Amino acid sequence: MAFDLSSLIEENRHRAQRLHAEHVNPRFESVLRTIGYDKTYTSASGAHLVDDSGKRYLDMLGGYAVCNFGRNHPTIRKALEDCLRLDLASM
């Protein structure tokens, strides 16, 4: 059976916050819950997040980790895609 990341993400979307708290960063998940950011986000662009009901949120955590560049920045996305293509080509 082939690994299917998209299916794995979709199957576990309803428990994303709990998994993040258990395996990644429990304190950050607690902060997100406290400030009301414990939503299921389906897309993001620049400084905005979109939840599963279509509501847009201005992301006020821009200084945390890599989020200070926004989301889906076209130049950064292209650089990552190019890097992944190069890495895969060398395998």
Tab-separated table of N, CA, C and O in Angstrom:
chain	number	residue	atom	x	y	z
A	1	MET	N	0.845	-1.180	0.000
A	1	MET	CA	0.000	0.000	0.000
A	1	MET	C	0.892	1.246	0.000
A	1	MET	O	1.812	1.362	0.801
A	2	ALA	N	0.611	2.169	-0.911
A	2	ALA	CA	1.384	3.401	-1.024
A	2	ALA	C	0.997	4.379	0.080
A	2	ALA	O	-0.136	4.388	0.556
A	3	PHE	N	1.948	5.203	0.458
A	3	PHE	CA	1.710	6.236	1.465
A	3	PHE	C	0.929	7.367	0.815
A	3	PHE	O	1.313	7.884	-0.234
A	4	ASP	N	-0.179	7.773	1.415
A	4	ASP	CA	-1.033	8.828	0.877
A	4	ASP	C	-1.218	9.903	1.951
A	4	ASP	O	-2.099	9.801	2.803
A	5	LEU	N	-0.389	10.933	1.900
A	5	LEU	CA	-0.413	11.989	2.912
A	5	LEU	C	-1.742	12.732	2.937
A	5	LEU	O	-2.280	13.012	4.004
A	6	SER	N	-2.303	13.023	1.784
A	6	SER	CA	-3.573	13.758	1.736
A	6	SER	C	-4.684	13.002	2.459
A	6	SER	O	-5.452	13.585	3.226
A	7	SER	N	-4.764	11.707	2.231
A	7	SER	CA	-5.787	10.897	2.900
A	7	SER	C	-5.548	10.845	4.399
A	7	SER	O	-6.489	10.929	5.195
A	8	LEU	N	-4.302	10.716	4.792
A	8	LEU	CA	-3.959	10.661	6.213
A	8	LEU	C	-4.352	11.956	6.923
A	8	LEU	O	-4.942	11.934	8.009
A	9	ILE	N	-4.085	13.070	6.297
A	9	ILE	CA	-4.453	14.370	6.872
A	9	ILE	C	-5.971	14.487	6.979
A	9	ILE	O	-6.505	14.888	8.010
A	10	GLU	N	-6.671	14.127	5.907
A	10	GLU	CA	-8.129	14.234	5.911
A	10	GLU	C	-8.752	13.321	6.962
A	10	GLU	O	-9.677	13.725	7.675
A	11	GLU	N	-8.250	12.116	7.094
A	11	GLU	CA	-8.787	11.171	8.070
A	11	GLU	C	-8.597	11.644	9.509
A	11	GLU	O	-9.366	11.274	10.393
A	12	ASN	N	-7.579	12.464	9.751
A	12	ASN	CA	-7.264	12.899	11.110
A	12	ASN	C	-7.554	14.366	11.365
A	12	ASN	O	-7.220	14.884	12.434
A	13	ARG	N	-8.189	15.026	10.411
A	13	ARG	CA	-8.464	16.459	10.540
A	13	ARG	C	-9.238	16.783	11.813
A	13	ARG	O	-8.972	17.759	12.492
A	14	HIS	N	-10.185	15.958	12.184
A	14	HIS	CA	-11.030	16.218	13.354
A	14	HIS	C	-10.258	16.127	14.671
A	14	HIS	O	-10.728	16.593	15.695
A	15	ARG	N	-9.091	15.535	14.662
A	15	ARG	CA	-8.314	15.442	15.901
A	15	ARG	C	-6.951	16.123	15.796
A	15	ARG	O	-6.032	15.832	16.547
A	16	ALA	N	-6.833	17.079	14.894
A	16	ALA	CA	-5.568	17.759	14.655
A	16	ALA	C	-5.035	18.467	15.904
A	16	ALA	O	-3.852	18.351	16.229
A	17	GLN	N	-5.906	19.211	16.598
A	17	GLN	CA	-5.430	19.935	17.781
A	17	GLN	C	-4.936	18.973	18.856
A	17	GLN	O	-3.907	19.216	19.482
A	18	ARG	N	-5.659	17.888	19.062
A	18	ARG	CA	-5.236	16.926	20.082
A	18	ARG	C	-3.908	16.278	19.706
A	18	ARG	O	-3.017	16.127	20.541
A	19	LEU	N	-3.739	15.933	18.440
A	19	LEU	CA	-2.481	15.341	17.996
A	19	LEU	C	-1.323	16.324	18.134
A	19	LEU	O	-0.224	15.957	18.533
A	20	HIS	N	-1.599	17.589	17.815
A	20	HIS	CA	-0.557	18.621	17.963
A	20	HIS	C	-0.145	18.749	19.425
A	20	HIS	O	1.039	18.820	19.742
A	21	ALA	N	-1.130	18.761	20.303
A	21	ALA	CA	-0.839	18.872	21.738
A	21	ALA	C	-0.074	17.655	22.249
A	21	ALA	O	0.839	17.782	23.062
A	22	GLU	N	-0.416	16.487	21.771
A	22	GLU	CA	0.226	15.259	22.245
A	22	GLU	C	1.639	15.073	21.694
A	22	GLU	O	2.498	14.539	22.385
A	23	HIS	N	1.880	15.497	20.459
A	23	HIS	CA	3.128	15.123	19.798
A	23	HIS	C	4.026	16.276	19.369
A	23	HIS	O	5.186	16.034	19.015
A	24	VAL	N	3.512	17.499	19.384
A	24	VAL	CA	4.320	18.601	18.867
A	24	VAL	C	4.587	19.658	19.939
A	24	VAL	O	5.712	19.822	20.391
A	25	ASN	N	3.552	20.382	20.342
A	25	ASN	CA	3.765	21.508	21.241
A	25	ASN	C	2.507	21.747	22.086
A	25	ASN	O	1.632	22.523	21.702
A	26	PRO	N	2.411	21.090	23.218
A	26	PRO	CA	1.197	21.210	24.026
A	26	PRO	C	0.914	22.626	24.515
A	26	PRO	O	-0.238	23.053	24.571
A	27	ARG	N	1.940	23.383	24.842
A	27	ARG	CA	1.712	24.748	25.338
A	27	ARG	C	1.161	25.654	24.242
A	27	ARG	O	0.277	26.469	24.481
A	28	PHE	N	1.681	25.506	23.024
A	28	PHE	CA	1.194	26.337	21.927
A	28	PHE	C	-0.257	26.002	21.607
A	28	PHE	O	-1.078	26.890	21.367
A	29	GLU	N	-0.602	24.744	21.615
A	29	GLU	CA	-1.993	24.338	21.371
A	29	GLU	C	-2.903	24.932	22.438
A	29	GLU	O	-4.006	25.390	22.155
A	30	SER	N	-2.431	24.987	23.665
A	30	SER	CA	-3.201	25.580	24.757
A	30	SER	C	-3.420	27.076	24.515
A	30	SER	O	-4.513	27.602	24.746
A	31	VAL	N	-2.391	27.755	24.024
A	31	VAL	CA	-2.507	29.184	23.708
A	31	VAL	C	-3.532	29.375	22.591
A	31	VAL	O	-4.390	30.265	22.671
A	32	LEU	N	-3.454	28.560	21.554
A	32	LEU	CA	-4.409	28.677	20.442
A	32	LEU	C	-5.839	28.501	20.924
A	32	LEU	O	-6.740	29.233	20.505
A	33	ARG	N	-6.049	27.547	21.801
A	33	ARG	CA	-7.394	27.310	22.349
A	33	ARG	C	-7.841	28.513	23.174
A	33	ARG	O	-8.986	28.956	23.079
A	34	THR	N	-6.943	29.080	23.972
A	34	THR	CA	-7.262	30.209	24.840
A	34	THR	C	-7.694	31.438	24.039
A	34	THR	O	-8.625	32.141	24.420
A	35	ILE	N	-7.021	31.692	22.912
A	35	ILE	CA	-7.337	32.885	22.121
A	35	ILE	C	-8.356	32.612	21.013
A	35	ILE	O	-8.632	33.478	20.186
A	36	GLY	N	-8.909	31.403	20.981
A	36	GLY	CA	-9.953	31.100	20.017
A	36	GLY	C	-9.462	30.688	18.644
A	36	GLY	O	-10.222	30.720	17.677
A	37	TYR	N	-8.205	30.306	18.515
A	37	TYR	CA	-7.657	29.877	17.227
A	37	TYR	C	-7.681	28.357	17.075
A	37	TYR	O	-7.046	27.807	16.193
A	38	ASP	N	-8.413	27.670	17.917
A	38	ASP	CA	-8.483	26.213	17.847
A	38	ASP	C	-9.569	25.793	16.865
A	38	ASP	O	-10.524	25.126	17.196
A	39	LYS	N	-9.408	26.212	15.646
A	39	LYS	CA	-10.350	25.918	14.562
A	39	LYS	C	-9.717	24.872	13.636
A	39	LYS	O	-8.542	24.573	13.724
A	40	THR	N	-10.516	24.378	12.716
A	40	THR	CA	-9.978	23.531	11.654
A	40	THR	C	-9.825	24.425	10.438
A	40	THR	O	-10.810	24.839	9.826
A	41	TYR	N	-8.580	24.764	10.118
A	41	TYR	CA	-8.307	25.653	8.997
A	41	TYR	C	-8.143	24.837	7.726
A	41	TYR	O	-7.490	23.798	7.713
A	42	THR	N	-8.755	25.315	6.662
A	42	THR	CA	-8.717	24.587	5.403
A	42	THR	C	-7.837	25.245	4.360
A	42	THR	O	-7.417	24.599	3.408
A	43	SER	N	-7.550	26.534	4.549
A	43	SER	CA	-6.658	27.222	3.625
A	43	SER	C	-6.101	28.466	4.304
A	43	SER	O	-6.582	28.887	5.357
A	44	ALA	N	-5.097	29.025	3.648
A	44	ALA	CA	-4.473	30.234	4.176
A	44	ALA	C	-3.764	30.957	3.046
A	44	ALA	O	-3.287	30.337	2.097
A	45	SER	N	-3.724	32.257	3.157
A	45	SER	CA	-3.017	33.066	2.179
A	45	SER	C	-2.578	34.351	2.854
A	45	SER	O	-3.392	35.033	3.476
A	46	GLY	N	-1.301	34.647	2.737
A	46	GLY	CA	-0.772	35.846	3.374
A	46	GLY	C	-1.004	35.807	4.867
A	46	GLY	O	-0.614	34.866	5.537
A	47	ALA	N	-1.673	36.817	5.390
A	47	ALA	CA	-1.911	36.911	6.830
A	47	ALA	C	-3.280	36.392	7.240
A	47	ALA	O	-3.709	36.599	8.361
A	48	HIS	N	-3.971	35.700	6.337
A	48	HIS	CA	-5.326	35.235	6.636
A	48	HIS	C	-5.428	33.716	6.638
A	48	HIS	O	-4.815	33.038	5.823
A	49	LEU	N	-6.229	33.220	7.570
A	49	LEU	CA	-6.570	31.803	7.655
A	49	LEU	C	-8.050	31.666	7.344
A	49	LEU	O	-8.833	32.574	7.628
A	50	VAL	N	-8.446	30.536	6.776
A	50	VAL	CA	-9.852	30.266	6.485
A	50	VAL	C	-10.218	28.953	7.155
A	50	VAL	O	-9.542	27.945	6.976
A	51	ASP	N	-11.308	28.983	7.954
A	51	ASP	CA	-11.702	27.758	8.656
A	51	ASP	C	-12.650	26.921	7.802
A	51	ASP	O	-13.010	27.305	6.689
A	52	ASP	N	-13.046	25.788	8.331
A	52	ASP	CA	-13.866	24.852	7.570
A	52	ASP	C	-15.287	25.339	7.308
A	52	ASP	O	-16.000	24.755	6.503
A	53	SER	N	-15.676	26.450	7.924
A	53	SER	CA	-16.988	27.035	7.613
A	53	SER	C	-16.859	28.224	6.658
A	53	SER	O	-17.840	28.884	6.351
A	54	GLY	N	-15.637	28.503	6.202
A	54	GLY	CA	-15.406	29.590	5.252
A	54	GLY	C	-15.104	30.932	5.886
A	54	GLY	O	-14.883	31.922	5.197
A	55	LYS	N	-15.081	31.008	7.207
A	55	LYS	CA	-14.801	32.265	7.901
A	55	LYS	C	-13.311	32.584	7.828
A	55	LYS	O	-12.465	31.724	8.052
A	56	ARG	N	-13.005	33.843	7.503
A	56	ARG	CA	-11.600	34.288	7.409
A	56	ARG	C	-11.153	34.917	8.726
A	56	ARG	O	-11.915	35.622	9.370
A	57	TYR	N	-9.915	34.665	9.082
A	57	TYR	CA	-9.323	35.210	10.304
A	57	TYR	C	-8.002	35.883	9.951
A	57	TYR	O	-7.225	35.357	9.163
A	58	LEU	N	-7.767	37.023	10.573
A	58	LEU	CA	-6.470	37.664	10.446
A	58	LEU	C	-5.534	36.989	11.439
A	58	LEU	O	-5.811	36.939	12.637
A	59	ASP	N	-4.445	36.441	10.943
A	59	ASP	CA	-3.506	35.718	11.786
A	59	ASP	C	-2.637	36.712	12.551
A	59	ASP	O	-1.803	37.387	11.971
A	60	MET	N	-2.847	36.780	13.846
A	60	MET	CA	-2.088	37.710	14.681
A	60	MET	C	-0.857	37.055	15.306
A	60	MET	O	-0.209	37.635	16.158
A	61	LEU	N	-0.520	35.852	14.874
A	61	LEU	CA	0.661	35.148	15.392
A	61	LEU	C	1.808	35.209	14.387
A	61	LEU	O	2.642	34.329	14.323
A	62	GLY	N	1.860	36.251	13.593
A	62	GLY	CA	2.837	36.363	12.516
A	62	GLY	C	4.284	36.254	12.940
A	62	GLY	O	5.132	35.885	12.150
A	63	GLY	N	4.610	36.566	14.163
A	63	GLY	CA	5.997	36.494	14.599
A	63	GLY	C	6.408	35.133	15.098
A	63	GLY	O	7.567	34.900	15.421
A	64	TYR	N	5.495	34.186	15.152
A	64	TYR	CA	5.788	32.864	15.688
A	64	TYR	C	6.318	31.960	14.586
A	64	TYR	O	5.653	31.719	13.583
A	65	ALA	N	7.531	31.482	14.755
A	65	ALA	CA	8.154	30.526	13.839
A	65	ALA	C	8.197	31.084	12.421
A	65	ALA	O	8.549	32.220	12.213
A	66	VAL	N	7.809	30.273	11.442
A	66	VAL	CA	7.909	30.685	10.044
A	66	VAL	C	6.725	31.520	9.585
A	66	VAL	O	6.703	31.991	8.450
A	67	CYS	N	5.751	31.732	10.435
A	67	CYS	CA	4.543	32.451	10.032
A	67	CYS	C	4.802	33.919	9.723
A	67	CYS	O	3.950	34.580	9.146
A	68	ASN	N	5.965	34.442	10.068
A	68	ASN	CA	6.213	35.858	9.816
A	68	ASN	C	6.325	36.166	8.320
A	68	ASN	O	6.301	37.316	7.931
A	69	PHE	N	6.409	35.144	7.472
A	69	PHE	CA	6.414	35.352	6.022
A	69	PHE	C	5.024	35.215	5.418
A	69	PHE	O	4.851	35.307	4.223
A	70	GLY	N	4.036	34.972	6.238
A	70	GLY	CA	2.686	34.743	5.730
A	70	GLY	C	2.560	33.316	5.236
A	70	GLY	O	3.446	32.490	5.428
A	71	ARG	N	1.483	33.042	4.583
A	71	ARG	CA	1.247	31.685	4.085
A	71	ARG	C	1.093	31.698	2.581
A	71	ARG	O	0.493	32.596	2.016
A	72	ASN	N	1.646	30.681	1.972
A	72	ASN	CA	1.585	30.502	0.524
A	72	ASN	C	2.179	31.685	-0.241
A	72	ASN	O	1.694	32.045	-1.319
A	73	HIS	N	3.242	32.256	0.297
A	73	HIS	CA	3.934	33.327	-0.421
A	73	HIS	C	4.475	32.725	-1.713
A	73	HIS	O	5.167	31.703	-1.686
A	74	PRO	N	4.151	33.315	-2.867
A	74	PRO	CA	4.509	32.680	-4.140
A	74	PRO	C	6.006	32.444	-4.334
A	74	PRO	O	6.402	31.407	-4.868
A	75	THR	N	6.844	33.350	-3.909
A	75	THR	CA	8.286	33.176	-4.086
A	75	THR	C	8.821	32.067	-3.192
A	75	THR	O	9.604	31.220	-3.632
A	76	ILE	N	8.380	32.057	-1.946
A	76	ILE	CA	8.842	31.024	-1.012
A	76	ILE	C	8.305	29.663	-1.434
A	76	ILE	O	9.030	28.664	-1.428
A	77	ARG	N	7.059	29.625	-1.848
A	77	ARG	CA	6.478	28.354	-2.301
A	77	ARG	C	7.241	27.796	-3.502
A	77	ARG	O	7.559	26.621	-3.567
A	78	LYS	N	7.566	28.657	-4.482
A	78	LYS	CA	8.311	28.216	-5.663
A	78	LYS	C	9.690	27.710	-5.260
A	78	LYS	O	10.144	26.678	-5.775
A	79	ALA	N	10.349	28.404	-4.349
A	79	ALA	CA	11.674	27.963	-3.901
A	79	ALA	C	11.601	26.585	-3.242
A	79	ALA	O	12.454	25.719	-3.493
A	80	LEU	N	10.585	26.364	-2.421
A	80	LEU	CA	10.424	25.054	-1.781
A	80	LEU	C	10.115	23.965	-2.801
A	80	LEU	O	10.679	22.867	-2.739
A	81	GLU	N	9.243	24.267	-3.745
A	81	GLU	CA	8.921	23.282	-4.785
A	81	GLU	C	10.155	22.946	-5.606
A	81	GLU	O	10.413	21.770	-5.907
A	82	ASP	N	10.945	23.965	-5.974
A	82	ASP	CA	12.176	23.730	-6.732
A	82	ASP	C	13.154	22.880	-5.935
A	82	ASP	O	13.774	21.955	-6.470
A	83	CYS	N	13.276	23.179	-4.666
A	83	CYS	CA	14.184	22.427	-3.800
A	83	CYS	C	13.749	20.968	-3.696
A	83	CYS	O	14.575	20.061	-3.785
A	84	LEU	N	12.468	20.739	-3.529
A	84	LEU	CA	11.969	19.367	-3.436
A	84	LEU	C	12.178	18.619	-4.752
A	84	LEU	O	12.539	17.447	-4.750
A	85	ARG	N	11.986	19.298	-5.876
A	85	ARG	CA	12.205	18.661	-7.177
A	85	ARG	C	13.662	18.264	-7.328
A	85	ARG	O	13.961	17.173	-7.800
A	86	LEU	N	14.575	19.152	-6.918
A	86	LEU	CA	16.005	18.855	-7.017
A	86	LEU	C	16.366	17.663	-6.142
A	86	LEU	O	17.117	16.784	-6.537
A	87	ASP	N	15.823	17.654	-4.920
A	87	ASP	CA	16.126	16.578	-3.977
A	87	ASP	C	15.598	15.245	-4.510
A	87	ASP	O	16.277	14.231	-4.450
A	88	LEU	N	14.387	15.246	-5.038
A	88	LEU	CA	13.808	14.028	-5.580
A	88	LEU	C	14.556	13.549	-6.821
A	88	LEU	O	14.715	12.355	-7.038
A	89	ALA	N	15.028	14.490	-7.634
A	89	ALA	CA	15.751	14.133	-8.846
A	89	ALA	C	17.091	13.469	-8.536
A	89	ALA	O	17.583	12.657	-9.302
A	90	SER	N	17.674	13.799	-7.399
A	90	SER	CA	18.977	13.234	-7.038
A	90	SER	C	18.870	11.854	-6.423
A	90	SER	O	19.864	11.189	-6.176
A	91	MET	N	17.638	11.401	-6.167
A	91	MET	CA	17.454	10.092	-5.527
A	91	MET	C	17.596	8.967	-6.542
A	91	MET	O	17.334	8.966	-7.642
